[in-house]
Amino acid sequence: MAESTLSIVVPIYNEEANIAELSRRLAQLSFPEMKSVEFILVNDGSRDQSLSMLQDLANKDPRFKIIDLSRNFGHQLAITAGMNEATGDACVVMDGDLQDPPETVPELVAKWKEGYDIVYAVREKRDGESWFKLATAKLFYRLLQRITNVEIPVDTGDFRLIDRKVLDVLKEMPEKHRFIRGMVAWSGFRSAPVYYHREKRFAGATKYTFRKMLTFSLHGITSFSTYPLKIVSGLGFVVSLIGFLYLFYVIGLAIFTDETVQGWASLMVIVLFLGGVQLLSLGVIGEYLGRINEEVKGRPNYIIREKINF
Ligand code: UDP
Ligand code: MG
């Protein structure tokens, strides 16, 4: 194992204010037991000075390798691009805003040396996140755990170390809508947690808007569970049952009494309710269908404009 190599993948999207500090702290890390370390920084279509800063970095220090994507492909695909180019026996993925402290990486490596194939970093404390983000994240992971059969550890992001074995499995999963933390858990290899203190963003603002977070959660659910489809069929069953019982009631009234059911209001309620249920169901099916459509086209997941120092 003394001969092993390490890759550290960092996605970069408009992080000009963080790159200097990030590279300084990365370059300072020492891994006495490693033969070599490479830092793969993936520029995900930044519109600020990030790319030229990365280029400078690569010119000065050959350990820094740059992948420049042709446009913004999103966090998960940027990570994927980096992992696909990684050559290490182990690969660490971490954010570029220093929320994942580089100093935790040696701890991940130590755990890996103990024989674990996946070492995920669990945030013990989270600074500088809104209560809304914390609450929705918690709710989402609870929900996901209930409706899927993969054990995705709670309170982890994508900050983790994976062994070459896991990396090779991920490479065989060509899906476009990637929920990497789920895919890693799905691979089922031996895993262990390492606890860390998640800091505030060093500089700049989050690139994950509420909308992006929502889409990301939907990817997570649809790529690991068909539970929403089951809810839809369950709903259909319940509504039919109610309709059926109501039918008996109406027929009973007609046969055994002189009353007739009052018309307009009840009809309207039923029509609107049914219409709503049907549209909702179509929407759920549509979510899956849209994703099938995007996968089936088989376009490349990302496009690389340039690679530096590879
Ligand atoms: N990121 C990216 N592409 C995107 C959005 C984000 O490469 O479209 C990178 C970003 O530069 C950062 C990491 O993904 O290194 C995490 O993003 P961010 O810190 O904005 O997310 P948060 O920590 O707020 O969830
Ligand atoms: Mg962040």
CSV table of C-alpha atoms and ligand atoms in Angstrom, one decimal:
chain,number,residue,atom,x,y,z
A,1,MET,CA,0.0,0.0,0.0
A,2,ALA,CA,3.0,2.3,0.4
A,3,GLU,CA,3.1,2.5,-3.3
A,4,SER,CA,-0.5,3.8,-3.6
A,5,THR,CA,-1.6,7.0,-5.3
A,6,LEU,CA,-4.3,9.4,-4.4
A,7,SER,CA,-6.6,11.6,-6.6
A,8,ILE,CA,-8.5,14.6,-5.1
A,9,VAL,CA,-11.3,15.8,-7.3
A,10,VAL,CA,-12.7,19.3,-6.8
A,11,PRO,CA,-15.5,20.9,-8.9
A,12,ILE,CA,-15.1,24.6,-9.5
A,13,TYR,CA,-18.0,26.9,-10.6
A,14,ASN,CA,-17.4,30.6,-10.1
A,15,GLU,CA,-15.0,30.1,-7.2
A,16,GLU,CA,-12.4,32.8,-8.0
A,17,ALA,CA,-12.4,34.0,-4.4
A,18,ASN,CA,-11.7,30.5,-3.1
A,19,ILE,CA,-9.1,29.1,-5.5
A,20,ALA,CA,-6.0,30.7,-3.9
A,21,GLU,CA,-6.8,29.6,-0.4
A,22,LEU,CA,-8.0,26.2,-1.6
A,23,SER,CA,-4.8,25.5,-3.6
A,24,ARG,CA,-2.7,26.7,-0.7
A,25,ARG,CA,-4.3,24.4,1.7
A,26,LEU,CA,-4.4,21.4,-0.7
A,27,ALA,CA,-0.7,21.9,-1.6
A,28,GLN,CA,0.2,21.9,2.1
A,29,LEU,CA,-1.3,18.5,2.8
A,30,SER,CA,1.2,15.7,3.3
A,31,PHE,CA,0.7,12.1,2.7
A,32,PRO,CA,3.8,10.3,3.9
A,33,GLU,CA,2.5,6.9,2.9
A,34,MET,CA,1.4,7.8,-0.6
A,35,LYS,CA,3.7,7.6,-3.6
A,36,SER,CA,2.0,10.6,-5.3
A,37,VAL,CA,-1.1,12.8,-5.1
A,38,GLU,CA,-2.9,14.6,-8.0
A,39,PHE,CA,-5.4,17.4,-7.6
A,40,ILE,CA,-8.0,17.3,-10.3
A,41,LEU,CA,-9.8,20.6,-10.5
A,42,VAL,CA,-12.8,20.6,-12.8
A,43,ASN,CA,-13.9,24.0,-14.2
A,44,ASP,CA,-17.7,23.6,-14.6
A,45,GLY,CA,-18.2,26.5,-17.1
A,46,SER,CA,-17.2,29.3,-14.7
A,47,ARG,CA,-18.0,32.8,-15.9
A,48,ASP,CA,-15.5,34.6,-13.6
A,49,GLN,CA,-11.7,34.4,-13.4
A,50,SER,CA,-11.7,30.8,-12.1
A,51,LEU,CA,-10.3,29.3,-15.3
A,52,SER,CA,-7.3,31.5,-15.7
A,53,MET,CA,-6.5,31.1,-12.0
A,54,LEU,CA,-6.6,27.4,-12.5
A,55,GLN,CA,-4.4,27.6,-15.5
A,56,ASP,CA,-1.8,29.6,-13.6
A,57,LEU,CA,-1.9,27.0,-10.8
A,58,ALA,CA,-1.4,24.2,-13.2
A,59,ASN,CA,1.6,26.0,-14.8
A,60,LYS,CA,3.3,26.4,-11.4
A,61,ASP,CA,2.6,23.0,-9.9
A,62,PRO,CA,2.3,19.8,-12.0
A,63,ARG,CA,0.3,18.1,-9.3
A,64,PHE,CA,-2.6,20.3,-10.2
A,65,LYS,CA,-4.5,18.9,-13.2
A,66,ILE,CA,-7.3,20.9,-14.8
A,67,ILE,CA,-10.3,19.7,-16.7
A,68,ASP,CA,-12.2,22.5,-18.5
A,69,LEU,CA,-15.8,21.6,-19.4
A,70,SER,CA,-17.3,23.3,-22.4
A,71,ARG,CA,-20.1,24.8,-20.3
A,72,ASN,CA,-21.8,24.5,-16.9
A,73,PHE,CA,-22.9,20.8,-16.6
A,74,GLY,CA,-23.8,20.9,-12.9
A,75,HIS,CA,-22.0,19.7,-9.8
A,76,GLN,CA,-22.7,16.0,-10.1
A,77,LEU,CA,-21.4,15.8,-13.7
A,78,ALA,CA,-18.4,18.0,-12.9
A,79,ILE,CA,-17.5,15.5,-10.2
A,80,THR,CA,-18.1,12.6,-12.6
A,81,ALA,CA,-15.7,14.2,-15.2
A,82,GLY,CA,-13.0,14.4,-12.5
A,83,MET,CA,-13.5,10.9,-11.3
A,84,ASN,CA,-13.4,9.5,-14.8
A,85,GLU,CA,-10.0,11.1,-15.3
A,86,ALA,CA,-8.6,10.2,-11.9
A,87,THR,CA,-5.7,7.7,-11.9
A,88,GLY,CA,-5.3,7.1,-8.2
A,89,ASP,CA,-5.8,3.9,-6.2
A,90,ALA,CA,-8.2,6.0,-4.1
A,91,CYS,CA,-10.2,9.1,-5.0
A,92,VAL,CA,-11.4,11.9,-2.8
A,93,VAL,CA,-14.2,14.2,-3.9
A,94,MET,CA,-14.6,17.5,-2.1
A,95,ASP,CA,-16.2,21.0,-2.6
A,96,GLY,CA,-14.1,23.9,-3.8
A,97,ASP,CA,-15.5,26.4,-1.3
A,98,LEU,CA,-13.6,25.0,1.7
A,99,GLN,CA,-16.7,23.9,3.4
A,100,ASP,CA,-15.1,20.5,3.3
A,101,PRO,CA,-11.8,21.2,5.0
A,102,PRO,CA,-8.8,19.7,3.1
A,103,GLU,CA,-7.2,18.8,6.4
A,104,THR,CA,-9.8,16.1,6.8
A,105,VAL,CA,-8.5,14.2,3.8
A,106,PRO,CA,-5.6,12.5,5.6
A,107,GLU,CA,-8.1,11.1,8.1
A,108,LEU,CA,-10.1,9.7,5.2
A,109,VAL,CA,-7.0,8.1,3.8
A,110,ALA,CA,-6.1,6.6,7.2
A,111,LYS,CA,-9.5,5.0,7.4
A,112,TRP,CA,-9.1,3.7,3.8
A,113,LYS,CA,-5.7,2.1,4.8
A,114,GLU,CA,-7.7,0.2,7.5
A,115,GLY,CA,-9.4,-1.6,4.6
A,116,TYR,CA,-12.6,0.3,4.0
A,117,ASP,CA,-13.5,0.9,0.3
A,118,ILE,CA,-15.8,3.9,1.0
A,119,VAL,CA,-15.0,6.5,3.6
A,120,TYR,CA,-17.6,9.1,3.9
A,121,ALA,CA,-17.2,12.3,5.8
A,122,VAL,CA,-20.1,13.0,8.1
A,123,ARG,CA,-20.8,16.6,9.1
A,124,GLU,CA,-20.9,16.7,12.8
A,125,LYS,CA,-21.5,20.4,12.9
A,126,ARG,CA,-22.6,22.7,10.2
A,127,ASP,CA,-21.8,26.4,10.2
A,128,GLY,CA,-23.4,29.1,8.2
A,129,GLU,CA,-26.3,27.2,6.7
A,130,SER,CA,-29.9,28.5,6.9
A,131,TRP,CA,-32.3,26.6,9.1
A,132,PHE,CA,-34.4,26.1,6.0
A,133,LYS,CA,-31.6,24.2,4.2
A,134,LEU,CA,-30.9,22.1,7.3
A,135,ALA,CA,-34.5,21.2,7.9
A,136,THR,CA,-35.3,20.4,4.2
A,137,ALA,CA,-32.1,18.3,3.9
A,138,LYS,CA,-33.0,16.4,7.0
A,139,LEU,CA,-36.5,15.7,5.8
A,140,PHE,CA,-35.3,14.7,2.4
A,141,TYR,CA,-32.8,12.1,3.7
A,142,ARG,CA,-35.4,10.7,6.1
A,143,LEU,CA,-37.8,10.3,3.2
A,144,LEU,CA,-35.2,8.8,0.8
A,145,GLN,CA,-34.2,6.3,3.4
A,146,ARG,CA,-37.8,5.2,3.8
A,147,ILE,CA,-38.6,4.8,0.1
A,148,THR,CA,-35.4,3.3,-1.3
A,149,ASN,CA,-33.5,0.2,-0.4
A,150,VAL,CA,-30.1,1.7,-0.6
A,151,GLU,CA,-28.6,2.9,2.7
A,152,ILE,CA,-27.5,6.4,2.0
A,153,PRO,CA,-25.9,7.7,5.1
A,154,VAL,CA,-27.6,10.8,6.6
A,155,ASP,CA,-25.7,14.1,7.0
A,156,THR,CA,-23.2,13.4,4.3
A,157,GLY,CA,-22.7,15.3,1.0
A,158,ASP,CA,-20.3,14.2,-1.7
A,159,PHE,CA,-17.2,14.6,0.5
A,160,ARG,CA,-15.9,11.1,0.6
A,161,LEU,CA,-13.0,8.8,-0.4
A,162,ILE,CA,-13.7,5.9,-2.6
A,163,ASP,CA,-11.4,3.0,-3.6
A,164,ARG,CA,-10.5,2.3,-7.2
A,165,LYS,CA,-12.9,-0.7,-7.1
A,166,VAL,CA,-15.8,1.6,-6.4
A,167,LEU,CA,-14.6,4.1,-9.0
A,168,ASP,CA,-14.7,1.4,-11.6
A,169,VAL,CA,-18.2,0.5,-10.6
A,170,LEU,CA,-19.3,4.1,-11.0
A,171,LYS,CA,-17.8,4.2,-14.4
A,172,GLU,CA,-20.1,1.4,-15.5
A,173,MET,CA,-23.1,3.4,-14.4
A,174,PRO,CA,-23.6,5.7,-17.4
A,175,GLU,CA,-26.8,7.4,-16.1
A,176,LYS,CA,-27.1,11.1,-16.9
A,177,HIS,CA,-29.1,12.1,-13.8
A,178,ARG,CA,-26.5,11.2,-11.3
A,179,PHE,CA,-27.1,11.1,-7.6
A,180,ILE,CA,-23.6,10.1,-6.7
A,181,ARG,CA,-23.9,9.7,-3.0
A,182,GLY,CA,-26.7,7.2,-3.7
A,183,MET,CA,-24.7,5.4,-6.4
A,184,VAL,CA,-21.7,5.0,-4.2
A,185,ALA,CA,-23.9,3.5,-1.4
A,186,TRP,CA,-25.7,1.3,-4.0
A,187,SER,CA,-22.3,-0.3,-4.9
A,188,GLY,CA,-22.4,-1.9,-1.5
A,189,PHE,CA,-18.7,-1.9,-0.6
A,190,ARG,CA,-17.5,-1.8,2.9
A,191,SER,CA,-17.9,1.7,4.2
A,192,ALA,CA,-16.9,3.7,7.3
A,193,PRO,CA,-17.6,7.3,8.5
A,194,VAL,CA,-15.2,10.0,9.5
A,195,TYR,CA,-16.6,12.9,11.4
A,196,TYR,CA,-15.8,16.5,10.6
A,197,HIS,CA,-16.9,20.0,11.3
A,198,ARG,CA,-18.5,21.6,8.2
A,199,GLU,CA,-17.3,25.1,8.0
A,200,LYS,CA,-18.9,28.2,6.4
A,201,ARG,CA,-18.2,28.9,2.8
A,202,PHE,CA,-14.7,30.6,2.7
A,203,ALA,CA,-16.0,33.2,0.2
A,204,GLY,CA,-18.8,33.7,-2.4
A,205,ALA,CA,-22.3,32.4,-2.3
A,206,THR,CA,-23.8,29.0,-2.7
A,207,LYS,CA,-24.3,27.8,-6.3
A,208,TYR,CA,-27.1,25.5,-5.2
A,209,THR,CA,-30.3,27.5,-5.6
A,210,PHE,CA,-33.5,26.2,-4.1
A,211,ARG,CA,-34.6,25.2,-7.6
A,212,LYS,CA,-31.4,23.2,-8.2
A,213,MET,CA,-31.8,21.5,-4.8
A,214,LEU,CA,-35.3,20.5,-5.7
A,215,THR,CA,-34.3,19.0,-9.0
A,216,PHE,CA,-31.4,17.3,-7.4
A,217,SER,CA,-33.7,15.7,-4.8
A,218,LEU,CA,-36.1,14.6,-7.5
A,219,HIS,CA,-33.2,12.9,-9.3
A,220,GLY,CA,-32.3,11.2,-6.1
A,221,ILE,CA,-35.8,9.9,-5.6
A,222,THR,CA,-36.5,8.9,-9.2
A,223,SER,CA,-33.2,7.2,-9.8
A,224,PHE,CA,-33.4,5.0,-6.7
A,225,SER,CA,-37.1,4.4,-6.2
A,226,THR,CA,-40.4,3.7,-8.0
A,227,TYR,CA,-42.3,4.4,-4.8
A,228,PRO,CA,-44.0,7.5,-6.2
A,229,LEU,CA,-45.5,5.3,-9.0
A,230,LYS,CA,-46.8,2.9,-6.4
A,231,ILE,CA,-48.4,5.8,-4.5
A,232,VAL,CA,-50.1,6.8,-7.7
A,233,SER,CA,-51.5,3.3,-8.3
A,234,GLY,CA,-52.5,3.2,-4.6
A,235,LEU,CA,-54.3,6.4,-5.0
A,236,GLY,CA,-56.1,5.2,-8.1
A,237,PHE,CA,-57.3,2.1,-6.2
A,238,VAL,CA,-58.6,4.1,-3.2
A,239,VAL,CA,-60.4,6.6,-5.4
A,240,SER,CA,-62.1,3.7,-7.4
A,241,LEU,CA,-63.1,2.1,-4.2
A,242,ILE,CA,-64.8,5.2,-2.9
A,243,GLY,CA,-66.5,5.7,-6.3
A,244,PHE,CA,-67.8,2.1,-6.2
A,245,LEU,CA,-69.2,2.4,-2.6
A,246,TYR,CA,-70.8,5.7,-3.6
A,247,LEU,CA,-72.5,3.9,-6.5
A,248,PHE,CA,-74.1,1.4,-4.2
A,249,TYR,CA,-75.3,4.3,-2.0
A,250,VAL,CA,-76.9,6.1,-5.0
A,251,ILE,CA,-78.6,2.9,-6.3
A,252,GLY,CA,-79.8,2.1,-2.7
A,253,LEU,CA,-81.4,5.5,-2.4
A,254,ALA,CA,-83.2,5.2,-5.7
A,255,ILE,CA,-84.6,1.7,-4.9
A,256,PHE,CA,-85.5,2.0,-1.3
A,257,THR,CA,-86.4,5.7,-0.8
A,258,ASP,CA,-88.1,8.5,-2.7
A,259,GLU,CA,-85.0,10.7,-2.3
A,260,THR,CA,-82.7,11.5,-5.2
A,261,VAL,CA,-79.1,12.6,-4.7
A,262,GLN,CA,-78.7,16.4,-5.0
A,263,GLY,CA,-76.8,17.1,-8.2
A,264,TRP,CA,-74.5,20.0,-9.1
A,265,ALA,CA,-72.3,20.5,-6.1
A,266,SER,CA,-71.5,16.9,-5.5
A,267,LEU,CA,-70.8,16.3,-9.2
A,268,MET,CA,-68.5,19.3,-9.4
A,269,VAL,CA,-66.5,18.1,-6.3
A,270,ILE,CA,-66.1,14.6,-7.8
A,271,VAL,CA,-65.1,15.9,-11.3
A,272,LEU,CA,-62.5,18.3,-9.9
A,273,PHE,CA,-61.2,15.8,-7.5
A,274,LEU,CA,-60.8,13.1,-10.1
A,275,GLY,CA,-59.3,15.6,-12.6
A,276,GLY,CA,-56.8,16.6,-9.9
A,277,VAL,CA,-55.8,13.1,-9.1
A,278,GLN,CA,-55.4,12.2,-12.8
A,279,LEU,CA,-53.2,15.2,-13.5
A,280,LEU,CA,-51.1,14.5,-10.5
A,281,SER,CA,-50.6,10.9,-11.5
A,282,LEU,CA,-49.7,12.0,-15.1
A,283,GLY,CA,-47.2,14.4,-13.6
A,284,VAL,CA,-45.5,11.6,-11.6
A,285,ILE,CA,-45.4,9.3,-14.6
A,286,GLY,CA,-44.1,12.3,-16.6
A,287,GLU,CA,-41.2,12.8,-14.2
A,288,TYR,CA,-40.1,9.2,-14.9
A,289,LEU,CA,-40.8,9.4,-18.6
A,290,GLY,CA,-38.9,12.6,-19.1
A,291,ARG,CA,-35.9,11.0,-17.5
A,292,ILE,CA,-36.2,7.9,-19.7
A,293,ASN,CA,-36.3,10.2,-22.7
A,294,GLU,CA,-33.1,12.0,-21.6
A,295,GLU,CA,-31.3,8.8,-20.8
A,296,VAL,CA,-32.3,7.1,-24.0
A,297,LYS,CA,-30.8,9.7,-26.3
A,298,GLY,CA,-27.5,8.6,-25.1
A,299,ARG,CA,-25.7,11.9,-25.4
A,300,PRO,CA,-22.4,12.3,-23.6
A,301,ASN,CA,-22.9,13.4,-20.0
A,302,TYR,CA,-20.4,16.2,-20.3
A,303,ILE,CA,-18.0,17.7,-22.9
A,304,ILE,CA,-14.3,18.5,-22.1
A,305,ARG,CA,-12.8,21.5,-23.9
A,306,GLU,CA,-9.3,21.1,-22.6
A,307,LYS,CA,-7.2,19.0,-20.2
A,308,ILE,CA,-4.1,20.5,-18.6
A,309,ASN,CA,-1.2,18.5,-17.0
A,310,PHE,CA,-2.7,15.1,-17.9
B,1,UDP,N1,-20.5,23.5,-8.4
B,1,UDP,C1,-20.2,23.1,-9.7
B,1,UDP,N2,-21.2,23.3,-10.6
B,1,UDP,C2,-22.5,23.8,-10.3
B,1,UDP,C3,-22.7,24.2,-8.9
B,1,UDP,C4,-21.7,24.0,-8.0
B,1,UDP,O1,-19.2,22.7,-10.0
B,1,UDP,O2,-23.3,24.0,-11.2
B,1,UDP,C5,-19.4,23.3,-7.3
B,1,UDP,C6,-19.1,24.5,-6.5
B,1,UDP,O3,-18.1,25.3,-7.2
B,1,UDP,C7,-18.6,23.9,-5.2
B,1,UDP,C8,-19.4,22.6,-5.1
B,1,UDP,O4,-19.9,22.4,-6.4
B,1,UDP,O5,-17.2,23.6,-5.3
B,1,UDP,C9,-20.5,22.8,-4.1
B,1,UDP,O6,-21.3,23.9,-4.4
B,1,UDP,P1,-21.9,24.9,-3.3
B,1,UDP,O7,-20.9,25.2,-2.3
B,1,UDP,O8,-22.5,26.0,-4.0
B,1,UDP,O9,-23.1,24.0,-2.7
B,1,UDP,P2,-23.5,24.0,-1.2
B,1,UDP,O10,-22.3,23.8,-0.3
B,1,UDP,O11,-24.1,25.3,-0.9
B,1,UDP,O12,-24.5,22.9,-1.1
B,2,MG,MG,-20.7,24.9,-0.4
